[in-house]
PDB file of C-alpha atoms and ligand atoms in Angstrom:
ATOM      1  CA  MET A 277      -0.053  -0.503  -0.054  1.00 83.00           C
ATOM      2  CA  THR A 278       1.299   2.969  -1.077  1.00 91.00           C
ATOM      3  CA  ASP A 279       0.977   6.412   1.514  1.00 92.00           C
ATOM      4  CA  CYS A 280      -1.902   7.912  -0.574  1.00 94.00           C
ATOM      5  CA  GLN A 281      -3.410   4.832  -0.267  1.00 92.00           C
ATOM      6  CA  LYS A 282      -3.070   4.029   3.015  1.00 92.00           C
ATOM      7  CA  PHE A 283      -3.914   7.928   3.372  1.00 94.00           C
ATOM      8  CA  GLU A 284      -7.238   7.163   1.194  1.00 92.00           C
ATOM      9  CA  ALA A 285      -8.283   4.694   3.548  1.00 91.00           C
ATOM     10  CA  ALA A 286      -7.410   7.022   6.584  1.00 92.00           C
ATOM     11  CA  LEU A 287     -10.050   9.764   4.883  1.00 92.00           C
ATOM     12  CA  ALA A 288     -12.981   6.909   4.595  1.00 90.00           C
ATOM     13  CA  ASP A 289     -13.337   7.356   8.750  1.00 85.00           C
ATOM     14  CA  THR A 290     -12.906  11.513   8.705  1.00 84.00           C
ATOM     15  CA  PRO A 291     -12.446  13.818   6.608  1.00 80.00           C
ATOM     16  CA  GLU A 292     -11.386  16.401   9.278  1.00 81.00           C
ATOM     17  CA  LEU A 293      -7.850  17.019   9.078  1.00 77.00           C
ATOM     18  CA  GLU A 294      -8.035  17.254  13.171  1.00 78.00           C
ATOM     19  CA  ARG A 295      -9.021  13.721  13.443  1.00 85.00           C
ATOM     20  CA  LEU A 296      -7.028  12.277  11.344  1.00 89.00           C
ATOM     21  CA  ALA A 297      -4.060  10.154  12.673  1.00 90.00           C
ATOM     22  CA  PRO A 298      -0.258  12.116  12.257  1.00 92.00           C
ATOM     23  CA  PRO A 299       1.065  10.108   9.584  1.00 92.00           C
ATOM     24  CA  ALA A 300      -1.766  10.900   7.458  1.00 92.00           C
ATOM     25  CA  ARG A 301      -1.794  14.389   9.100  1.00 91.00           C
ATOM     26  CA  GLU A 302       2.387  14.647   7.683  1.00 93.00           C
ATOM     27  CA  HIS A 303       1.597  13.129   4.303  1.00 95.00           C
ATOM     28  CA  ALA A 304      -1.096  15.679   3.405  1.00 93.00           C
ATOM     29  CA  ARG A 305       1.465  18.566   4.211  1.00 94.00           C
ATOM     30  CA  GLN A 306       3.923  16.867   1.658  1.00 95.00           C
ATOM     31  CA  CYS A 307       1.073  15.398  -1.038  1.00 96.00           C
ATOM     32  CA  ILE A 308      -0.148  17.571  -3.174  1.00 94.00           C
ATOM     33  CA  ARG A 309      -2.729  15.394  -4.245  1.00 94.00           C
ATOM     34  CA  CYS A 310      -4.272  14.066  -1.083  1.00 94.00           C
ATOM     35  CA  ALA A 311      -3.734  17.529  -0.064  1.00 93.00           C
ATOM     36  CA  ARG A 312      -6.536  18.084  -2.439  1.00 92.00           C
ATOM     37  CA  LEU A 313      -8.293  15.353  -2.270  1.00 93.00           C
ATOM     38  CA  LEU A 314      -9.180  16.445   1.732  1.00 93.00           C
ATOM     39  CA  ALA A 315      -9.864  19.983   0.356  1.00 92.00           C
ATOM     40  CA  ASP A 316     -12.402  18.304  -1.425  1.00 93.00           C
ATOM     41  CA  PHE A 317     -13.705  15.873   0.361  1.00 94.00           C
ATOM     42  CA  GLN A 318     -13.765  18.297   3.492  1.00 92.00           C
ATOM     43  CA  ALA A 319     -16.330  20.709   0.975  1.00 92.00           C
ATOM     44  CA  ILE A 320     -17.979  18.036   0.303  1.00 94.00           C
ATOM     45  CA  VAL A 321     -18.991  16.508   3.201  1.00 93.00           C
ATOM     46  CA  GLY A 322     -19.105  19.974   5.224  1.00 92.00           C
ATOM     47  CA  GLN A 323     -21.738  21.191   2.730  1.00 93.00           C
ATOM     48  CA  ALA A 324     -23.349  17.989   2.357  1.00 94.00           C
ATOM     49  CA  ARG A 325     -24.015  17.812   6.472  1.00 91.00           C
ATOM     50  CA  GLY A 326     -25.619  21.428   5.920  1.00 89.00           C
ATOM     51  CA  LEU A 327     -28.192  20.242   3.738  1.00 91.00           C
ATOM     52  CA  LEU A 328     -31.791  21.356   4.352  1.00 88.00           C
ATOM     53  CA  ALA A 329     -33.484  18.413   4.854  1.00 89.00           C
ATOM     54  CA  PRO A 330     -36.323  19.120   2.593  1.00 92.00           C
ATOM     55  CA  GLU A 331     -40.410  19.185   4.358  1.00 94.00           C
ATOM     56  CA  PRO A 332     -42.357  15.839   3.257  1.00 97.00           C
ATOM     57  CA  PRO A 333     -45.884  16.608   1.647  1.00 96.00           C
ATOM     58  CA  PRO A 334     -47.882  18.196   3.779  1.00 94.00           C
ATOM     59  CA  GLU A 335     -51.038  15.629   3.226  1.00 96.00           C
ATOM     60  CA  LEU A 336     -48.224  12.965   4.478  1.00 97.00           C
ATOM     61  CA  TRP A 337     -49.724  13.638   8.375  1.00 97.00           C
ATOM     62  CA  ALA A 338     -53.522  13.571   6.891  1.00 96.00           C
ATOM     63  CA  ASP A 339     -51.996   9.641   5.455  1.00 96.00           C
ATOM     64  CA  ILE A 340     -51.385   7.947   8.282  1.00 97.00           C
ATOM     65  CA  ARG A 341     -52.774   9.509  11.034  1.00 96.00           C
ATOM     66  CA  ARG A 342     -56.080   8.405   8.738  1.00 96.00           C
ATOM     67  CA  GLN A 343     -54.494   4.667   9.110  1.00 96.00           C
ATOM     68  CA  LEU A 344     -53.270   4.831  12.841  1.00 96.00           C
ATOM     69  CA  GLU A 345     -56.813   5.652  13.524  1.00 95.00           C
ATOM     70  CA  ALA A 346     -58.159   2.684  10.717  1.00 95.00           C
ATOM     71  CA  GLU A 347     -55.853   0.183  13.136  1.00 95.00           C
ATOM     72  CA  GLY A 348     -57.102   1.524  16.386  1.00 93.00           C
ATOM     73  CA  VAL A 349     -53.074   2.659  17.210  1.00 94.00           C
ATOM     74  CA  ILE A 350     -54.959   6.377  17.500  1.00 93.00           C
ATOM     75  CA  ARG A 351     -57.517   5.717  20.035  1.00 89.00           C
ATOM     76  CA  ASP A 352     -58.413   9.583  21.805  1.00 79.00           C
ATOM     77  CA  ALA A 353     -58.802  11.406  18.397  1.00 71.00           C
ATOM     78  CA  ALA A 354     -60.457  13.692  20.264  1.00 58.00           C
ATOM     79  CA  GLY A 355     -57.466  15.423  21.751  1.00 49.00           C
ATOM     80  CA  GLU A 356     -57.161  16.431  18.422  1.00 47.00           C
ATOM     81  CA  PRO A 357     -56.232  20.188  18.355  1.00 44.00           C
ATOM     82  CA  ALA A 358     -58.991  22.777  17.328  1.00 38.00           C
ATOM     83  CA  PRO A 359     -57.898  23.664  13.883  1.00 40.00           C
ATOM     84  CA  ALA A 360     -55.940  27.398  14.708  1.00 40.00           C
ATOM     85  CA  LYS A 361     -57.929  28.750  11.715  1.00 40.00           C
ATOM     86  CA  PRO A 362     -61.731  28.001  10.917  1.00 41.00           C
ATOM     87  CA  GLY A 363     -62.740  27.714   7.808  1.00 41.00           C
ATOM     88  CA  PRO A 364     -65.947  29.829   6.644  1.00 45.00           C
ATOM     89  CA  GLY A 365     -67.470  26.701   6.410  1.00 42.00           C
ATOM     90  CA  ALA A 366     -66.193  25.351   9.634  1.00 40.00           C
ATOM     91  CA  PRO A 367     -68.320  23.345  12.022  1.00 43.00           C
ATOM     92  CA  LEU A 368     -69.634  25.305  15.102  1.00 41.00           C
ATOM     93  CA  VAL A 369     -69.248  22.449  17.811  1.00 41.00           C
ATOM     94  CA  GLN A 370     -65.495  23.007  19.349  1.00 42.00           C
ATOM     95  CA  SER A 371     -64.320  19.821  20.198  1.00 42.00           C
ATOM     96  CA  ALA A 372     -64.051  20.293  24.157  1.00 43.00           C
ATOM     97  CA  PRO A 373     -60.560  19.920  25.704  1.00 45.00           C
ATOM     98  CA  ARG A 374     -59.170  17.197  26.778  1.00 42.00           C
ATOM     99  CA  THR A 375     -57.158  18.040  30.451  1.00 44.00           C
ATOM    100  CA  SER A 376     -55.729  13.531  29.042  1.00 41.00           C
ATOM    101  CA  ARG A 377     -55.286  12.407  32.450  1.00 36.00           C
TER     102      ARG A 377
ATOM    103  CA  MET B 651     -53.396  37.264  17.470  1.00 46.00           C
ATOM    104  CA  ALA B 652     -54.244  36.753  20.596  1.00 45.00           C
ATOM    105  CA  ASP B 653     -57.847  35.149  20.909  1.00 47.00           C
ATOM    106  CA  PRO B 654     -59.928  36.442  24.062  1.00 47.00           C
ATOM    107  CA  ILE B 655     -62.394  33.250  23.536  1.00 44.00           C
ATOM    108  CA  SER B 656     -63.699  31.415  26.363  1.00 44.00           C
ATOM    109  CA  PRO B 657     -61.013  29.139  28.330  1.00 45.00           C
ATOM    110  CA  PHE B 658     -61.599  25.820  26.288  1.00 45.00           C
ATOM    111  CA  HIS B 659     -60.766  27.416  22.844  1.00 42.00           C
ATOM    112  CA  ARG B 660     -57.035  25.798  22.656  1.00 43.00           C
ATOM    113  CA  ALA B 661     -56.429  22.616  24.053  1.00 44.00           C
ATOM    114  CA  PRO B 662     -53.742  22.979  26.682  1.00 48.00           C
ATOM    115  CA  LYS B 663     -51.175  22.454  24.885  1.00 68.00           C
ATOM    116  CA  ALA B 664     -48.974  20.105  23.172  1.00 73.00           C
ATOM    117  CA  GLU B 665     -46.163  22.750  22.125  1.00 77.00           C
ATOM    118  CA  ASP B 666     -45.272  22.453  26.006  1.00 86.00           C
ATOM    119  CA  TRP B 667     -44.393  18.938  25.599  1.00 91.00           C
ATOM    120  CA  THR B 668     -40.641  17.778  25.787  1.00 92.00           C
ATOM    121  CA  GLU B 669     -40.816  14.664  23.796  1.00 92.00           C
ATOM    122  CA  ALA B 670     -40.843  11.661  27.256  1.00 91.00           C
ATOM    123  CA  GLU B 671     -44.314  13.647  27.395  1.00 92.00           C
ATOM    124  CA  ALA B 672     -45.627  13.515  24.069  1.00 93.00           C
ATOM    125  CA  ILE B 673     -44.191   9.201  23.905  1.00 94.00           C
ATOM    126  CA  ALA B 674     -46.517   8.653  27.372  1.00 92.00           C
ATOM    127  CA  ALA B 675     -49.265  10.592  25.466  1.00 93.00           C
ATOM    128  CA  ALA B 676     -48.852   9.010  22.464  1.00 94.00           C
ATOM    129  CA  GLN B 677     -48.628   5.521  24.568  1.00 93.00           C
ATOM    130  CA  ARG B 678     -52.341   5.851  25.786  1.00 92.00           C
ATOM    131  CA  GLY B 679     -53.695   6.559  22.123  1.00 94.00           C
ATOM    132  CA  GLY B 680     -53.743  10.067  21.969  1.00 93.00           C
ATOM    133  CA  ALA B 681     -54.360  11.795  18.740  1.00 93.00           C
ATOM    134  CA  GLU B 682     -51.955  14.647  19.478  1.00 94.00           C
ATOM    135  CA  ALA B 683     -49.707  13.730  20.929  1.00 95.00           C
ATOM    136  CA  PHE B 684     -48.669  10.742  17.221  1.00 95.00           C
ATOM    137  CA  GLU B 685     -49.106  14.747  15.432  1.00 95.00           C
ATOM    138  CA  TRP B 686     -45.991  16.323  17.937  1.00 95.00           C
ATOM    139  CA  LEU B 687     -44.052  13.720  17.581  1.00 96.00           C
ATOM    140  CA  TYR B 688     -44.176  13.183  13.860  1.00 97.00           C
ATOM    141  CA  GLN B 689     -43.882  17.110  13.462  1.00 96.00           C
ATOM    142  CA  ARG B 690     -40.751  17.053  15.576  1.00 95.00           C
ATOM    143  CA  HIS B 691     -39.014  14.627  13.220  1.00 96.00           C
ATOM    144  CA  LYS B 692     -40.798  14.505   9.830  1.00 97.00           C
ATOM    145  CA  ARG B 693     -38.053  16.294   8.094  1.00 96.00           C
ATOM    146  CA  ARG B 694     -34.886  14.376   8.815  1.00 94.00           C
ATOM    147  CA  VAL B 695     -36.947  10.528   8.212  1.00 97.00           C
ATOM    148  CA  TYR B 696     -38.572  12.481   4.930  1.00 97.00           C
ATOM    149  CA  SER B 697     -34.919  13.527   3.938  1.00 95.00           C
ATOM    150  CA  LEU B 698     -33.282  10.475   4.711  1.00 95.00           C
ATOM    151  CA  CYS B 699     -36.055   8.437   2.510  1.00 96.00           C
ATOM    152  CA  LEU B 700     -35.554  11.025  -0.426  1.00 94.00           C
ATOM    153  CA  ARG B 701     -31.997  10.949  -0.778  1.00 93.00           C
ATOM    154  CA  MET B 702     -31.606   7.552  -0.306  1.00 93.00           C
ATOM    155  CA  THR B 703     -34.052   6.508  -3.305  1.00 92.00           C
ATOM    156  CA  GLY B 704     -33.469  10.491  -4.978  1.00 89.00           C
ATOM    157  CA  ASN B 705     -37.050   9.448  -5.558  1.00 91.00           C
ATOM    158  CA  THR B 706     -40.063  11.891  -4.228  1.00 94.00           C
ATOM    159  CA  ALA B 707     -42.768   9.001  -4.356  1.00 96.00           C
ATOM    160  CA  GLU B 708     -40.951   6.616  -3.157  1.00 96.00           C
ATOM    161  CA  ALA B 709     -39.216   9.200   0.004  1.00 96.00           C
ATOM    162  CA  ASP B 710     -43.509   9.920   0.611  1.00 97.00           C
ATOM    163  CA  ASP B 711     -44.592   6.039   0.843  1.00 97.00           C
ATOM    164  CA  LEU B 712     -41.389   4.617   2.804  1.00 98.00           C
ATOM    165  CA  ALA B 713     -41.575   8.064   5.355  1.00 98.00           C
ATOM    166  CA  GLN B 714     -44.794   7.408   5.846  1.00 98.00           C
ATOM    167  CA  GLU B 715     -44.256   3.088   6.737  1.00 97.00           C
ATOM    168  CA  ALA B 716     -41.113   4.300   8.885  1.00 97.00           C
ATOM    169  CA  PHE B 717     -43.972   6.240  11.251  1.00 97.00           C
ATOM    170  CA  LEU B 718     -46.688   3.702  10.677  1.00 97.00           C
ATOM    171  CA  GLN B 719     -43.778   1.119  12.085  1.00 96.00           C
ATOM    172  CA  LEU B 720     -42.928   3.546  14.516  1.00 95.00           C
ATOM    173  CA  PHE B 721     -45.815   4.351  16.281  1.00 96.00           C
ATOM    174  CA  ARG B 722     -47.659   0.938  16.038  1.00 96.00           C
ATOM    175  CA  LYS B 723     -45.417  -0.333  18.293  1.00 94.00           C
ATOM    176  CA  ILE B 724     -44.505   2.989  20.278  1.00 94.00           C
ATOM    177  CA  ALA B 725     -46.200   0.965  22.946  1.00 91.00           C
ATOM    178  CA  THR B 726     -43.106  -1.080  23.672  1.00 91.00           C
ATOM    179  CA  PHE B 727     -40.912   1.766  22.992  1.00 91.00           C
ATOM    180  CA  ARG B 728     -39.112   1.496  27.137  1.00 87.00           C
ATOM    181  CA  GLY B 729     -36.488   4.488  26.506  1.00 80.00           C
ATOM    182  CA  GLU B 730     -33.328   1.948  26.263  1.00 75.00           C
ATOM    183  CA  SER B 731     -32.232   4.490  23.970  1.00 81.00           C
ATOM    184  CA  ALA B 732     -32.715   7.908  22.404  1.00 90.00           C
ATOM    185  CA  PHE B 733     -36.183   7.877  20.717  1.00 93.00           C
ATOM    186  CA  SER B 734     -34.493  10.086  17.375  1.00 92.00           C
ATOM    187  CA  THR B 735     -32.031   6.862  17.279  1.00 92.00           C
ATOM    188  CA  TRP B 736     -34.936   4.752  17.426  1.00 93.00           C
ATOM    189  CA  LEU B 737     -36.873   6.104  14.630  1.00 94.00           C
ATOM    190  CA  HIS B 738     -33.916   7.157  11.983  1.00 95.00           C
ATOM    191  CA  ARG B 739     -32.486   3.012  12.231  1.00 94.00           C
ATOM    192  CA  LEU B 740     -35.914   2.153  11.862  1.00 95.00           C
ATOM    193  CA  ALA B 741     -36.206   4.505   8.901  1.00 97.00           C
ATOM    194  CA  VAL B 742     -33.098   2.921   7.676  1.00 96.00           C
ATOM    195  CA  ASN B 743     -33.866  -0.315   7.465  1.00 96.00           C
ATOM    196  CA  VAL B 744     -37.502   0.594   5.272  1.00 97.00           C
ATOM    197  CA  VAL B 745     -35.308   2.116   2.831  1.00 96.00           C
ATOM    198  CA  LEU B 746     -32.754  -1.028   2.715  1.00 95.00           C
ATOM    199  CA  MET B 747     -35.357  -3.247   2.464  1.00 94.00           C
ATOM    200  CA  HIS B 748     -37.563  -1.049  -0.457  1.00 95.00           C
ATOM    201  CA  LEU B 749     -33.931  -1.088  -2.066  1.00 92.00           C
ATOM    202  CA  ARG B 750     -33.185  -5.071  -0.974  1.00 90.00           C
ATOM    203  CA  ARG B 751     -37.147  -5.609  -3.449  1.00 90.00           C
ATOM    204  CA  LYS B 752     -36.122  -3.772  -5.608  1.00 86.00           C
ATOM    205  CA  GLY B 753     -33.283  -5.369  -6.412  1.00 80.00           C
ATOM    206  CA  LEU B 754     -31.356  -2.467  -6.430  1.00 65.00           C
ATOM    207  CA  PRO B 755     -27.418  -3.361  -5.719  1.00 62.00           C
ATOM    208  CA  GLU B 756     -26.742  -1.621  -1.954  1.00 56.00           C
ATOM    209  CA  VAL B 757     -22.966  -1.648  -2.507  1.00 58.00           C
ATOM    210  CA  SER B 758     -21.587  -2.302  -5.421  1.00 52.00           C
ATOM    211  CA  LEU B 759     -19.386  -5.419  -5.792  1.00 44.00           C
ATOM    212  CA  GLU B 760     -16.131  -4.444  -5.981  1.00 43.00           C
ATOM    213  CA  GLU B 761     -14.730  -3.328  -8.603  1.00 38.00           C
ATOM    214  CA  THR B 762     -16.545  -6.056 -11.060  1.00 37.00           C
ATOM    215  CA  THR B 763     -19.032  -3.036 -11.697  1.00 39.00           C
ATOM    216  CA  GLU B 764     -18.792   1.136 -11.969  1.00 40.00           C
ATOM    217  CA  PRO B 765     -15.976   1.535 -13.644  1.00 40.00           C
ATOM    218  CA  THR B 766     -15.004   4.743 -11.689  1.00 43.00           C
ATOM    219  CA  GLN B 767     -13.433   7.631 -12.970  1.00 42.00           C
ATOM    220  CA  GLU B 768     -10.126   7.333 -10.800  1.00 43.00           C
ATOM    221  CA  ASP B 769      -9.576   3.975 -12.625  1.00 41.00           C
ATOM    222  CA  GLY B 770      -9.124   6.317 -15.811  1.00 39.00           C
ATOM    223  CA  PRO B 771      -6.187   8.489 -16.664  1.00 38.00           C
ATOM    224  CA  LYS B 772      -8.878  10.888 -18.254  1.00 39.00           C
ATOM    225  CA  ARG B 773     -10.547  13.525 -15.836  1.00 39.00           C
ATOM    226  CA  ASP B 774     -11.173  15.255 -19.252  1.00 38.00           C
ATOM    227  CA  VAL B 775     -13.123  18.262 -17.465  1.00 39.00           C
ATOM    228  CA  GLY B 776     -11.371  20.677 -15.295  1.00 40.00           C
ATOM    229  CA  GLY B 777      -7.816  18.773 -15.290  1.00 43.00           C
ATOM    230  CA  PRO B 778      -6.623  16.796 -12.077  1.00 47.00           C
ATOM    231  CA  ASP B 779      -4.834  19.973 -10.864  1.00 47.00           C
ATOM    232  CA  MET B 780      -8.841  21.245 -10.166  1.00 54.00           C
ATOM    233  CA  ALA B 781      -9.681  21.527  -6.684  1.00 64.00           C
ATOM    234  CA  LEU B 782     -13.571  21.946  -5.662  1.00 70.00           C
ATOM    235  CA  ILE B 783     -12.284  24.260  -2.703  1.00 63.00           C
ATOM    236  CA  GLY B 784     -14.997  26.832  -2.645  1.00 58.00           C
ATOM    237  CA  SER B 785     -17.157  25.902  -5.603  1.00 70.00           C
ATOM    238  CA  VAL B 786     -19.293  22.746  -4.162  1.00 83.00           C
ATOM    239  CA  ASP B 787     -22.975  24.894  -4.068  1.00 88.00           C
ATOM    240  CA  ARG B 788     -25.653  23.889  -2.218  1.00 89.00           C
ATOM    241  CA  VAL B 789     -28.048  22.770  -5.368  1.00 91.00           C
ATOM    242  CA  ASN B 790     -25.577  21.035  -7.792  1.00 92.00           C
ATOM    243  CA  LEU B 791     -24.615  18.938  -4.732  1.00 94.00           C
ATOM    244  CA  GLU B 792     -28.206  18.022  -4.264  1.00 92.00           C
ATOM    245  CA  ARG B 793     -27.942  17.441  -7.826  1.00 92.00           C
ATOM    246  CA  ALA B 794     -25.033  15.416  -7.662  1.00 94.00           C
ATOM    247  CA  ILE B 795     -25.655  13.395  -4.845  1.00 94.00           C
ATOM    248  CA  GLY B 796     -28.927  11.892  -6.398  1.00 91.00           C
ATOM    249  CA  ARG B 797     -27.091  11.111  -9.993  1.00 92.00           C
ATOM    250  CA  LEU B 798     -24.601   8.442  -7.700  1.00 93.00           C
ATOM    251  CA  PRO B 799     -25.716   5.479  -8.189  1.00 91.00           C
ATOM    252  CA  PRO B 800     -28.072   3.619  -5.741  1.00 87.00           C
ATOM    253  CA  GLY B 801     -25.588   1.675  -3.944  1.00 89.00           C
ATOM    254  CA  TYR B 802     -23.168   4.926  -3.168  1.00 94.00           C
ATOM    255  CA  ARG B 803     -25.411   7.576  -2.671  1.00 94.00           C
ATOM    256  CA  THR B 804     -26.970   5.542   0.590  1.00 94.00           C
ATOM    257  CA  ILE B 805     -22.861   4.669   2.375  1.00 95.00           C
ATOM    258  CA  PHE B 806     -22.968   8.829   1.160  1.00 96.00           C
ATOM    259  CA  VAL B 807     -26.226   9.307   3.137  1.00 96.00           C
ATOM    260  CA  LEU B 808     -26.101   7.186   6.280  1.00 96.00           C
ATOM    261  CA  HIS B 809     -22.372   7.908   6.831  1.00 95.00           C
ATOM    262  CA  ASP B 810     -21.749  11.728   5.708  1.00 94.00           C
ATOM    263  CA  MET B 811     -25.038  13.292   6.258  1.00 94.00           C
ATOM    264  CA  GLU B 812     -26.864  10.549   9.034  1.00 92.00           C
ATOM    265  CA  GLY B 813     -24.016  10.274  10.671  1.00 91.00           C
ATOM    266  CA  TYR B 814     -23.409   6.835  11.302  1.00 94.00           C
ATOM    267  CA  GLU B 815     -19.909   4.734  11.154  1.00 94.00           C
ATOM    268  CA  HIS B 816     -18.737   2.142   9.127  1.00 95.00           C
ATOM    269  CA  ASN B 817     -19.450  -0.307  12.084  1.00 95.00           C
ATOM    270  CA  GLU B 818     -22.848   0.093  12.142  1.00 95.00           C
ATOM    271  CA  ILE B 819     -23.720   0.243   8.745  1.00 95.00           C
ATOM    272  CA  ALA B 820     -21.466  -2.487   7.885  1.00 95.00           C
ATOM    273  CA  GLN B 821     -24.733  -4.905  10.133  1.00 94.00           C
ATOM    274  CA  MET B 822     -27.387  -2.520   8.364  1.00 93.00           C
ATOM    275  CA  MET B 823     -25.893  -3.667   5.204  1.00 91.00           C
ATOM    276  CA  ASN B 824     -24.732  -7.088   5.680  1.00 90.00           C
ATOM    277  CA  CYS B 825     -21.344  -6.045   3.555  1.00 92.00           C
ATOM    278  CA  SER B 826     -17.721  -5.361   5.712  1.00 94.00           C
ATOM    279  CA  ILE B 827     -17.086  -1.985   7.421  1.00 94.00           C
ATOM    280  CA  GLY B 828     -13.782  -2.610   5.092  1.00 93.00           C
ATOM    281  CA  ASN B 829     -16.497  -2.454   1.941  1.00 93.00           C
ATOM    282  CA  SER B 830     -18.647  -0.006   3.297  1.00 94.00           C
ATOM    283  CA  LYS B 831     -15.317   1.839   3.807  1.00 93.00           C
ATOM    284  CA  SER B 832     -14.336   1.618   0.164  1.00 92.00           C
ATOM    285  CA  GLN B 833     -17.893   2.121  -1.108  1.00 94.00           C
ATOM    286  CA  LEU B 834     -17.875   5.241   0.443  1.00 95.00           C
ATOM    287  CA  HIS B 835     -14.697   6.583  -0.979  1.00 94.00           C
ATOM    288  CA  LYS B 836     -15.810   5.742  -4.557  1.00 94.00           C
ATOM    289  CA  ALA B 837     -18.964   7.429  -3.658  1.00 96.00           C
ATOM    290  CA  ARG B 838     -17.226  10.666  -2.578  1.00 95.00           C
ATOM    291  CA  MET B 839     -15.003  10.518  -5.204  1.00 95.00           C
ATOM    292  CA  ARG B 840     -18.128   9.629  -8.163  1.00 95.00           C
ATOM    293  CA  LEU B 841     -19.439  13.072  -6.163  1.00 95.00           C
ATOM    294  CA  ARG B 842     -16.060  15.028  -6.806  1.00 94.00           C
ATOM    295  CA  ASP B 843     -16.153  14.332 -10.139  1.00 93.00           C
ATOM    296  CA  LEU B 844     -19.801  15.033 -11.186  1.00 93.00           C
ATOM    297  CA  LEU B 845     -18.896  18.396  -8.934  1.00 93.00           C
ATOM    298  CA  GLN B 846     -15.970  18.980 -11.700  1.00 88.00           C
ATOM    299  CA  GLN B 847     -18.514  18.575 -14.444  1.00 79.00           C
ATOM    300  CA  PRO B 848     -19.751  21.439 -16.084  1.00 71.00           C
ATOM    301  CA  GLN B 849     -23.229  22.502 -14.927  1.00 61.00           C
ATOM    302  CA  SER B 850     -25.055  22.440 -18.558  1.00 46.00           C
ATOM    303  CA  GLN B 851     -24.189  18.596 -19.318  1.00 46.00           C
ATOM    304  CA  GLY B 852     -27.041  18.720 -16.574  1.00 45.00           C
ATOM    305  CA  ALA B 853     -28.513  15.297 -16.189  1.00 45.00           C
ATOM    306  CA  ALA B 854     -27.911  14.466 -19.734  1.00 43.00           C
ATOM    307  CA  ARG B 855     -25.043  12.255 -18.804  1.00 43.00           C
ATOM    308  CA  PRO B 856     -25.885   8.430 -17.911  1.00 43.00           C
TER     309      PRO B 856
HETATM  310 ZN1   ZN C1477      -0.763  11.260  -1.225  1.00 54.55          ZN
END
């Protein structure tokens, strides 16, 4: 195994310079190819960790809820919060709050 | 807007719950508690599903399946591990099962498939000296991740985005730790190549 190959193997554990073992750090100081690889991997991984988590579609919860109710996993559907903004056609009856204990 | 309405206009609100309280309420079957847990964890679970599959329809189904499995089992949750750890591990398993059913290789067989560009001398665009530093933007990275072959994408998402260690990945994917490491290296190399391509090449290339 060449030093470059050893360096690449070490990168698989971490692309963070501080966490690399001293020989790998030393190699990155001497080998421009591996120094660039390190810098690129750091840029990629750093940016990947910062990617925003996308929102699921809003109807997903309704689907899950319906299924849980059908299966009896949700047994206390009345604990549902009142809609924040009742639409014009909203029912007049508001479910009373549960003090669930 | 403060609502000067009757005291029972709003239920005593779940906003103040701790996660442990929400879990306890869900174990009693309360709808609000399930929704609380869903809202808190939906993005991370959904993004895991989306990034591992690269497909929104599949991500919808898999995120739904992961939450359903979790909620069906919530009565058995005793808090030995963190709830989020439990949920995310379960979501990973749901996605991996799905990929297995689809027959997609989770881990490419060493060397035999996917000749990668580090095999050849030519990194045609940009030249071998081109470093990415400072030029990785989010949109390009998202696109490049989406273009990774499924096996590479899985390892990259699990290790570099979700923070799993190689020994955990090896266990989840039923491969060796060495295999997990070498796949990760190839995945990053592939991403680096994809990011070095001019964007106009877009998704046109296989
Ligand atoms: Zn080197």
